[in-house]
Amino acid sequence: MAVGLGPLPTLHPVPGFELGIASAGIKRPGRKDVVVMRCAEGSSVAGVFTLNAFCAAPVILAKQRVQGTVRYLLTNTGNANAGTGAPGLAAAERTCARLAELTGVDASAVLPFSTGVIGEPLPVEKIEGALQAALDDLSENNWAAAATGIMTTDTLPKGASRQFQHEGVTITVTGISKGAGMIRPNMATMLGYIATDAKVAPQVLKDLMLDGANKSFNRITIDGDTSTNDCCMLIATGKAAVAEVTEARGPLFEALKKAVFEVCMEVAQAIVRDGEGATKFVTVEVNGGGNHQECLDVGYAVAHSPLIKTALFASDPNWGRILAAVGRAGVPELDVSLIDVYLGDVCIASKGGRSATYTEAQGAAVMAEEEITIRIELGRGQCSETIWTTDLSHEYVKINAEYRT
């Protein structure tokens, strides 16, 4: 049911970054559910992580270890290893230790990632049993297979790739993500992995990952639920024959930033397009805010409203629900007489009430489309923010009601 999401585009290999996929049978025998990624020696690695206080055991470990030398990323699906306390942390450490033993690296050089059902013990033996097969499968050409291997309730794999030239050298940025429900990244959902063969200093890479996530993963929402397991990683292998990016300026940095941001945006929006039960891809654009936070508050009030989301599913132009959400967003001293609200290019409300030019037929025509923009002009300042979301369908309820069965 993914909205406007087709087969994976060409995912260019990134020199110095390999991916291997294997089956541990965590939820279903034969399913490819373990992915190992190997970073070339000397790679820089940066990450952003969930702000959920009940963050998963692998998140705790990955946050600690990303500050040091990173050689391997280990991902399992089918089990989140969240809400599992000390035993869950020990289980994550054990899987990392086994991978480290097989590869001859220090256990601290392995970052764990998990996604799936919360509160169930991690099946350590199953994961350990799949590690050698994943290592045997390592290849720079395995991005598409890995995109499938990290899926949970996703209906389609998600990935994006960009290449650009700098001083006659081709530089690649490729990324994949997973996520379809429990989506409101509060950091960075998901899981996301982006790699480039550029050489980037660690602090510059960290800032680039944070900025990229803030404009992409931190601007999507399906159901307003911030996962316990959200992580997004950016890896720079340094294999391209260009100078190291040591500061956030200059032609190489700007070209790399553009490519990273585009990949982040494409895979983040793909998560929304594949939202559980989604039939609409919805852009909520808030302009004229006095500051960015009030734009986000208004945008999320609209994007999270069950009444608006169900109206979107029904293609019902019930614009009063949008006004109500804007009004309760908590913006101080909000002057509703300055606000205009649009569905697509149709002005539905102006100066505090129904637009004099609006007709129900106009609104219904916009709401019948698969891709819809709700634009809100606050008339308070110069700030703008954009959020991407979905409708709320019967299928969303069904998927989540039956998630563990």
mmCIF file of N, CA, C and O in Angstrom, residues 156-217:
data_model
loop_
_atom_site.group_PDB
_atom_site.id
_atom_site.type_symbol
_atom_site.label_atom_id
_atom_site.label_comp_id
_atom_site.label_asym_id
_atom_site.label_seq_id
_atom_site.Cartn_x
_atom_site.Cartn_y
_atom_site.Cartn_z
ATOM 1 N N LEU A 156 8.113 -2.522 1.572
ATOM 2 C CA LEU A 156 9.122 -2.407 0.529
ATOM 3 C C LEU A 156 10.446 -1.952 1.150
ATOM 4 O O LEU A 156 10.443 -1.206 2.142
ATOM 5 N N PRO A 157 11.572 -2.372 0.586
ATOM 6 C CA PRO A 157 12.867 -1.864 1.052
ATOM 7 C C PRO A 157 13.043 -0.408 0.656
ATOM 8 O O PRO A 157 12.426 0.067 -0.300
ATOM 9 N N LYS A 158 13.903 0.287 1.382
ATOM 10 C CA LYS A 158 14.066 1.726 1.198
ATOM 11 C C LYS A 158 15.547 2.068 1.049
ATOM 12 O O LYS A 158 16.360 1.664 1.881
ATOM 13 N N GLY A 159 15.865 2.820 0.007
ATOM 14 C CA GLY A 159 17.259 3.198 -0.197
ATOM 15 C C GLY A 159 17.384 4.363 -1.153
ATOM 16 O O GLY A 159 16.449 4.693 -1.886
ATOM 17 N N ALA A 160 18.543 4.991 -1.142
ATOM 18 C CA ALA A 160 18.819 6.119 -2.037
ATOM 19 C C ALA A 160 20.325 6.205 -2.245
ATOM 20 O O ALA A 160 21.107 5.742 -1.410
ATOM 21 N N SER A 161 20.725 6.819 -3.340
ATOM 22 C CA SER A 161 22.142 6.903 -3.661
ATOM 23 C C SER A 161 22.411 8.144 -4.494
ATOM 24 O O SER A 161 21.587 8.531 -5.333
ATOM 25 N N ARG A 162 23.540 8.769 -4.242
ATOM 26 C CA ARG A 162 23.970 9.928 -5.019
ATOM 27 C C ARG A 162 25.463 9.798 -5.317
ATOM 28 O O ARG A 162 26.224 9.246 -4.524
ATOM 29 N N GLN A 163 25.856 10.340 -6.466
ATOM 30 C CA GLN A 163 27.276 10.447 -6.803
ATOM 31 C C GLN A 163 27.560 11.845 -7.326
ATOM 32 O O GLN A 163 26.702 12.456 -7.962
ATOM 33 N N PHE A 164 28.752 12.348 -7.031
ATOM 34 C CA PHE A 164 29.158 13.646 -7.563
ATOM 35 C C PHE A 164 30.656 13.623 -7.828
ATOM 36 O O PHE A 164 31.381 12.743 -7.331
ATOM 37 N N GLN A 165 31.091 14.570 -8.616
ATOM 38 C CA GLN A 165 32.495 14.657 -8.990
ATOM 39 C C GLN A 165 33.183 15.784 -8.225
ATOM 40 O O GLN A 165 32.624 16.859 -8.060
ATOM 41 N N HIS A 166 34.387 15.500 -7.757
ATOM 42 C CA HIS A 166 35.222 16.539 -7.146
ATOM 43 C C HIS A 166 36.646 16.348 -7.636
ATOM 44 O O HIS A 166 37.265 15.301 -7.390
ATOM 45 N N GLU A 167 37.129 17.338 -8.368
ATOM 46 C CA GLU A 167 38.476 17.297 -8.927
ATOM 47 C C GLU A 167 38.721 16.006 -9.699
ATOM 48 O O GLU A 167 39.770 15.358 -9.576
ATOM 49 N N GLY A 168 37.727 15.615 -10.488
ATOM 50 C CA GLY A 168 37.842 14.442 -11.335
ATOM 51 C C GLY A 168 37.622 13.110 -10.645
ATOM 52 O O GLY A 168 37.722 12.056 -11.282
ATOM 53 N N VAL A 169 37.291 13.128 -9.346
ATOM 54 C CA VAL A 169 37.069 11.898 -8.580
ATOM 55 C C VAL A 169 35.578 11.748 -8.295
ATOM 56 O O VAL A 169 34.921 12.705 -7.868
ATOM 57 N N THR A 170 35.041 10.539 -8.526
ATOM 58 C CA THR A 170 33.648 10.266 -8.212
ATOM 59 C C THR A 170 33.512 9.899 -6.741
ATOM 60 O O THR A 170 34.204 9.001 -6.249
ATOM 61 N N ILE A 171 32.628 10.599 -6.055
ATOM 62 C CA ILE A 171 32.355 10.334 -4.638
ATOM 63 C C ILE A 171 30.918 9.851 -4.515
ATOM 64 O O ILE A 171 30.005 10.392 -5.139
ATOM 65 N N THR A 172 30.718 8.822 -3.714
ATOM 66 C CA THR A 172 29.419 8.164 -3.586
ATOM 67 C C THR A 172 28.850 8.346 -2.188
ATOM 68 O O THR A 172 29.586 8.299 -1.197
ATOM 69 N N VAL A 173 27.538 8.537 -2.113
ATOM 70 C CA VAL A 173 26.793 8.505 -0.855
ATOM 71 C C VAL A 173 25.597 7.584 -1.070
ATOM 72 O O VAL A 173 24.775 7.823 -1.961
ATOM 73 N N THR A 174 25.499 6.518 -0.290
ATOM 74 C CA THR A 174 24.402 5.557 -0.417
ATOM 75 C C THR A 174 23.835 5.273 0.963
ATOM 76 O O THR A 174 24.587 5.196 1.947
ATOM 77 N N GLY A 175 22.515 5.116 1.044
ATOM 78 C CA GLY A 175 21.894 4.843 2.329
ATOM 79 C C GLY A 175 20.663 3.978 2.219
ATOM 80 O O GLY A 175 20.021 3.902 1.165
ATOM 81 N N ILE A 176 20.330 3.309 3.314
ATOM 82 C CA ILE A 176 19.110 2.513 3.420
ATOM 83 C C ILE A 176 18.446 2.831 4.756
ATOM 84 O O ILE A 176 19.100 3.322 5.686
ATOM 85 N N SER A 177 17.165 2.551 4.851
ATOM 86 C CA SER A 177 16.450 2.758 6.110
ATOM 87 C C SER A 177 15.353 1.723 6.230
ATOM 88 O O SER A 177 14.972 1.071 5.250
ATOM 89 N N LYS A 178 14.850 1.568 7.446
ATOM 90 C CA LYS A 178 13.663 0.761 7.661
ATOM 91 C C LYS A 178 12.753 1.507 8.626
ATOM 92 O O LYS A 178 13.189 2.299 9.473
ATOM 93 N N GLY A 179 11.457 1.245 8.492
ATOM 94 C CA GLY A 179 10.494 1.865 9.381
ATOM 95 C C GLY A 179 9.164 2.003 8.683
ATOM 96 O O GLY A 179 9.116 2.298 7.493
ATOM 97 N N ALA A 180 8.092 1.753 9.411
ATOM 98 C CA ALA A 180 6.754 1.900 8.858
ATOM 99 C C ALA A 180 5.750 2.241 9.947
ATOM 100 O O ALA A 180 4.688 2.790 9.669
ATOM 101 N N GLY A 181 6.081 1.910 11.191
ATOM 102 C CA GLY A 181 5.225 2.240 12.321
ATOM 103 C C GLY A 181 6.086 2.561 13.527
ATOM 104 O O GLY A 181 7.295 2.338 13.523
ATOM 105 N N MET A 182 5.460 3.056 14.604
ATOM 106 C CA MET A 182 6.171 3.616 15.750
ATOM 107 C C MET A 182 7.185 4.629 15.248
ATOM 108 O O MET A 182 8.378 4.578 15.526
ATOM 109 N N ILE A 183 6.672 5.574 14.462
ATOM 110 C CA ILE A 183 7.545 6.538 13.800
ATOM 111 C C ILE A 183 7.260 7.959 14.257
ATOM 112 O O ILE A 183 6.233 8.552 13.942
ATOM 113 N N ARG A 184 8.090 8.480 15.090
ATOM 114 C CA ARG A 184 8.328 9.903 15.228
ATOM 115 C C ARG A 184 9.742 10.044 15.752
ATOM 116 O O ARG A 184 9.970 10.158 16.958
ATOM 117 N N PRO A 185 10.709 9.947 14.862
ATOM 118 C CA PRO A 185 12.096 10.017 15.323
ATOM 119 C C PRO A 185 12.314 11.273 16.163
ATOM 120 O O PRO A 185 11.930 12.356 15.762
ATOM 121 N N ASN A 186 12.898 11.064 17.315
ATOM 122 C CA ASN A 186 13.127 12.170 18.236
ATOM 123 C C ASN A 186 14.628 12.261 18.460
ATOM 124 O O ASN A 186 15.130 12.040 19.528
ATOM 125 N N MET A 187 15.339 12.519 17.485
ATOM 126 C CA MET A 187 16.792 12.610 17.450
ATOM 127 C C MET A 187 17.166 12.792 16.021
ATOM 128 O O MET A 187 17.654 13.804 15.618
ATOM 129 N N ALA A 188 16.958 11.430 15.624
ATOM 130 C CA ALA A 188 17.372 11.232 14.288
ATOM 131 C C ALA A 188 16.231 11.127 13.378
ATOM 132 O O ALA A 188 15.141 11.118 13.605
ATOM 133 N N THR A 189 13.977 6.646 12.366
ATOM 134 C CA THR A 189 13.545 5.528 13.008
ATOM 135 C C THR A 189 14.133 4.466 12.397
ATOM 136 O O THR A 189 14.506 4.569 11.357
ATOM 137 N N MET A 190 13.126 4.120 13.295
ATOM 138 C CA MET A 190 13.773 3.485 12.264
ATOM 139 C C MET A 190 15.099 2.949 12.714
ATOM 140 O O MET A 190 15.402 3.052 13.885
ATOM 141 N N LEU A 191 15.674 2.385 11.602
ATOM 142 C CA LEU A 191 17.128 2.295 11.539
ATOM 143 C C LEU A 191 17.541 2.905 10.213
ATOM 144 O O LEU A 191 16.852 2.743 9.208
ATOM 145 N N GLY A 192 18.660 3.589 10.204
ATOM 146 C CA GLY A 192 19.162 4.152 8.969
ATOM 147 C C GLY A 192 20.672 4.024 8.912
ATOM 148 O O GLY A 192 21.355 4.182 9.935
ATOM 149 N N TYR A 193 21.174 3.675 7.734
ATOM 150 C CA TYR A 193 22.619 3.530 7.543
ATOM 151 C C TYR A 193 23.000 4.237 6.252
ATOM 152 O O TYR A 193 22.465 3.924 5.183
ATOM 153 N N ILE A 194 23.920 5.186 6.349
ATOM 154 C CA ILE A 194 24.370 5.957 5.193
ATOM 155 C C ILE A 194 25.890 5.916 5.176
ATOM 156 O O ILE A 194 26.533 6.091 6.220
ATOM 157 N N ALA A 195 26.452 5.668 4.002
ATOM 158 C CA ALA A 195 27.913 5.590 3.900
ATOM 159 C C ALA A 195 28.401 6.401 2.716
ATOM 160 O O ALA A 195 27.699 6.550 1.708
ATOM 161 N N THR A 196 29.610 6.912 2.837
ATOM 162 C CA THR A 196 30.276 7.626 1.754
ATOM 163 C C THR A 196 31.747 7.216 1.737
ATOM 164 O O THR A 196 32.294 6.816 2.777
ATOM 165 N N ASP A 197 32.355 7.311 0.565
ATOM 166 C CA ASP A 197 33.782 7.012 0.488
ATOM 167 C C ASP A 197 34.638 8.266 0.643
ATOM 168 O O ASP A 197 35.868 8.210 0.522
ATOM 169 N N ALA A 198 34.009 9.408 0.927
ATOM 170 C CA ALA A 198 34.781 10.606 1.257
ATOM 171 C C ALA A 198 35.501 10.401 2.588
ATOM 172 O O ALA A 198 35.078 9.591 3.423
ATOM 173 N N LYS A 199 36.578 11.143 2.791
ATOM 174 C CA LYS A 199 37.276 11.114 4.079
ATOM 175 C C LYS A 199 36.851 12.350 4.854
ATOM 176 O O LYS A 199 37.031 13.480 4.379
ATOM 177 N N VAL A 200 36.266 12.137 6.036
ATOM 178 C CA VAL A 200 35.683 13.239 6.792
ATOM 179 C C VAL A 200 36.152 13.160 8.242
ATOM 180 O O VAL A 200 36.088 12.093 8.871
ATOM 181 N N ALA A 201 36.599 14.262 8.779
ATOM 182 C CA ALA A 201 37.012 14.316 10.177
ATOM 183 C C ALA A 201 35.823 13.981 11.075
ATOM 184 O O ALA A 201 34.680 14.350 10.771
ATOM 185 N N PRO A 202 36.061 13.281 12.202
ATOM 186 C CA PRO A 202 34.965 12.807 13.047
ATOM 187 C C PRO A 202 33.976 13.882 13.478
ATOM 188 O O PRO A 202 32.764 13.681 13.422
ATOM 189 N N GLN A 203 34.441 15.048 13.927
ATOM 190 C CA GLN A 203 33.516 16.077 14.393
ATOM 191 C C GLN A 203 32.698 16.642 13.249
ATOM 192 O O GLN A 203 31.505 16.932 13.414
ATOM 193 N N VAL A 204 33.308 16.814 12.095
ATOM 194 C CA VAL A 204 32.561 17.293 10.934
ATOM 195 C C VAL A 204 31.496 16.282 10.541
ATOM 196 O O VAL A 204 30.356 16.639 10.225
ATOM 197 N N LEU A 205 31.851 14.999 10.586
ATOM 198 C CA LEU A 205 30.894 13.940 10.249
ATOM 199 C C LEU A 205 29.735 13.920 11.242
ATOM 200 O O LEU A 205 28.565 13.775 10.850
ATOM 201 N N LYS A 206 30.049 14.084 12.517
ATOM 202 C CA LYS A 206 29.008 14.103 13.551
ATOM 203 C C LYS A 206 28.029 15.245 13.326
ATOM 204 O O LYS A 206 26.810 15.064 13.388
ATOM 205 N N ASP A 207 28.549 16.418 13.053
ATOM 206 C CA ASP A 207 27.683 17.575 12.812
ATOM 207 C C ASP A 207 26.858 17.391 11.539
ATOM 208 O O ASP A 207 25.681 17.786 11.487
ATOM 209 N N LEU A 208 27.468 16.783 10.528
ATOM 210 C CA LEU A 208 26.763 16.543 9.273
ATOM 211 C C LEU A 208 25.614 15.565 9.477
ATOM 212 O O LEU A 208 24.511 15.764 8.958
ATOM 213 N N MET A 209 25.841 14.528 10.265
ATOM 214 C CA MET A 209 24.780 13.558 10.551
ATOM 215 C C MET A 209 23.643 14.206 11.328
ATOM 216 O O MET A 209 22.453 14.003 11.034
ATOM 217 N N LEU A 210 23.989 15.012 12.317
ATOM 218 C CA LEU A 210 22.970 15.674 13.132
ATOM 219 C C LEU A 210 22.141 16.641 12.289
ATOM 220 O O LEU A 210 20.907 16.644 12.369
ATOM 221 N N ASP A 211 22.808 17.443 11.464
ATOM 222 C CA ASP A 211 22.091 18.393 10.625
ATOM 223 C C ASP A 211 21.203 17.672 9.609
ATOM 224 O O ASP A 211 20.055 18.066 9.376
ATOM 225 N N GLY A 212 21.750 16.615 9.004
ATOM 226 C CA GLY A 212 20.970 15.865 8.024
ATOM 227 C C GLY A 212 19.745 15.222 8.651
ATOM 228 O O GLY A 212 18.647 15.243 8.070
ATOM 229 N N ALA A 213 19.906 14.662 9.837
ATOM 230 C CA ALA A 213 18.783 14.026 10.522
ATOM 231 C C ALA A 213 17.719 15.037 10.919
ATOM 232 O O ALA A 213 16.524 14.775 10.823
ATOM 233 N N ASN A 214 18.155 16.201 11.366
ATOM 234 C CA ASN A 214 17.194 17.214 11.807
ATOM 235 C C ASN A 214 16.281 17.683 10.688
ATOM 236 O O ASN A 214 15.127 18.044 10.932
ATOM 237 N N LYS A 215 16.768 17.695 9.467
ATOM 238 C CA LYS A 215 15.964 18.159 8.346
ATOM 239 C C LYS A 215 15.247 17.025 7.616
ATOM 240 O O LYS A 215 14.544 17.273 6.634
ATOM 241 N N SER A 216 15.413 15.806 8.072
ATOM 242 C CA SER A 216 14.796 14.673 7.372
ATOM 243 C C SER A 216 14.103 13.733 8.356
ATOM 244 O O SER A 216 12.885 13.794 8.528
ATOM 245 N N PHE A 217 14.869 12.901 9.053
ATOM 246 C CA PHE A 217 14.271 11.942 9.974
ATOM 247 C C PHE A 217 13.525 12.636 11.111
ATOM 248 O O PHE A 217 12.527 12.117 11.606
#
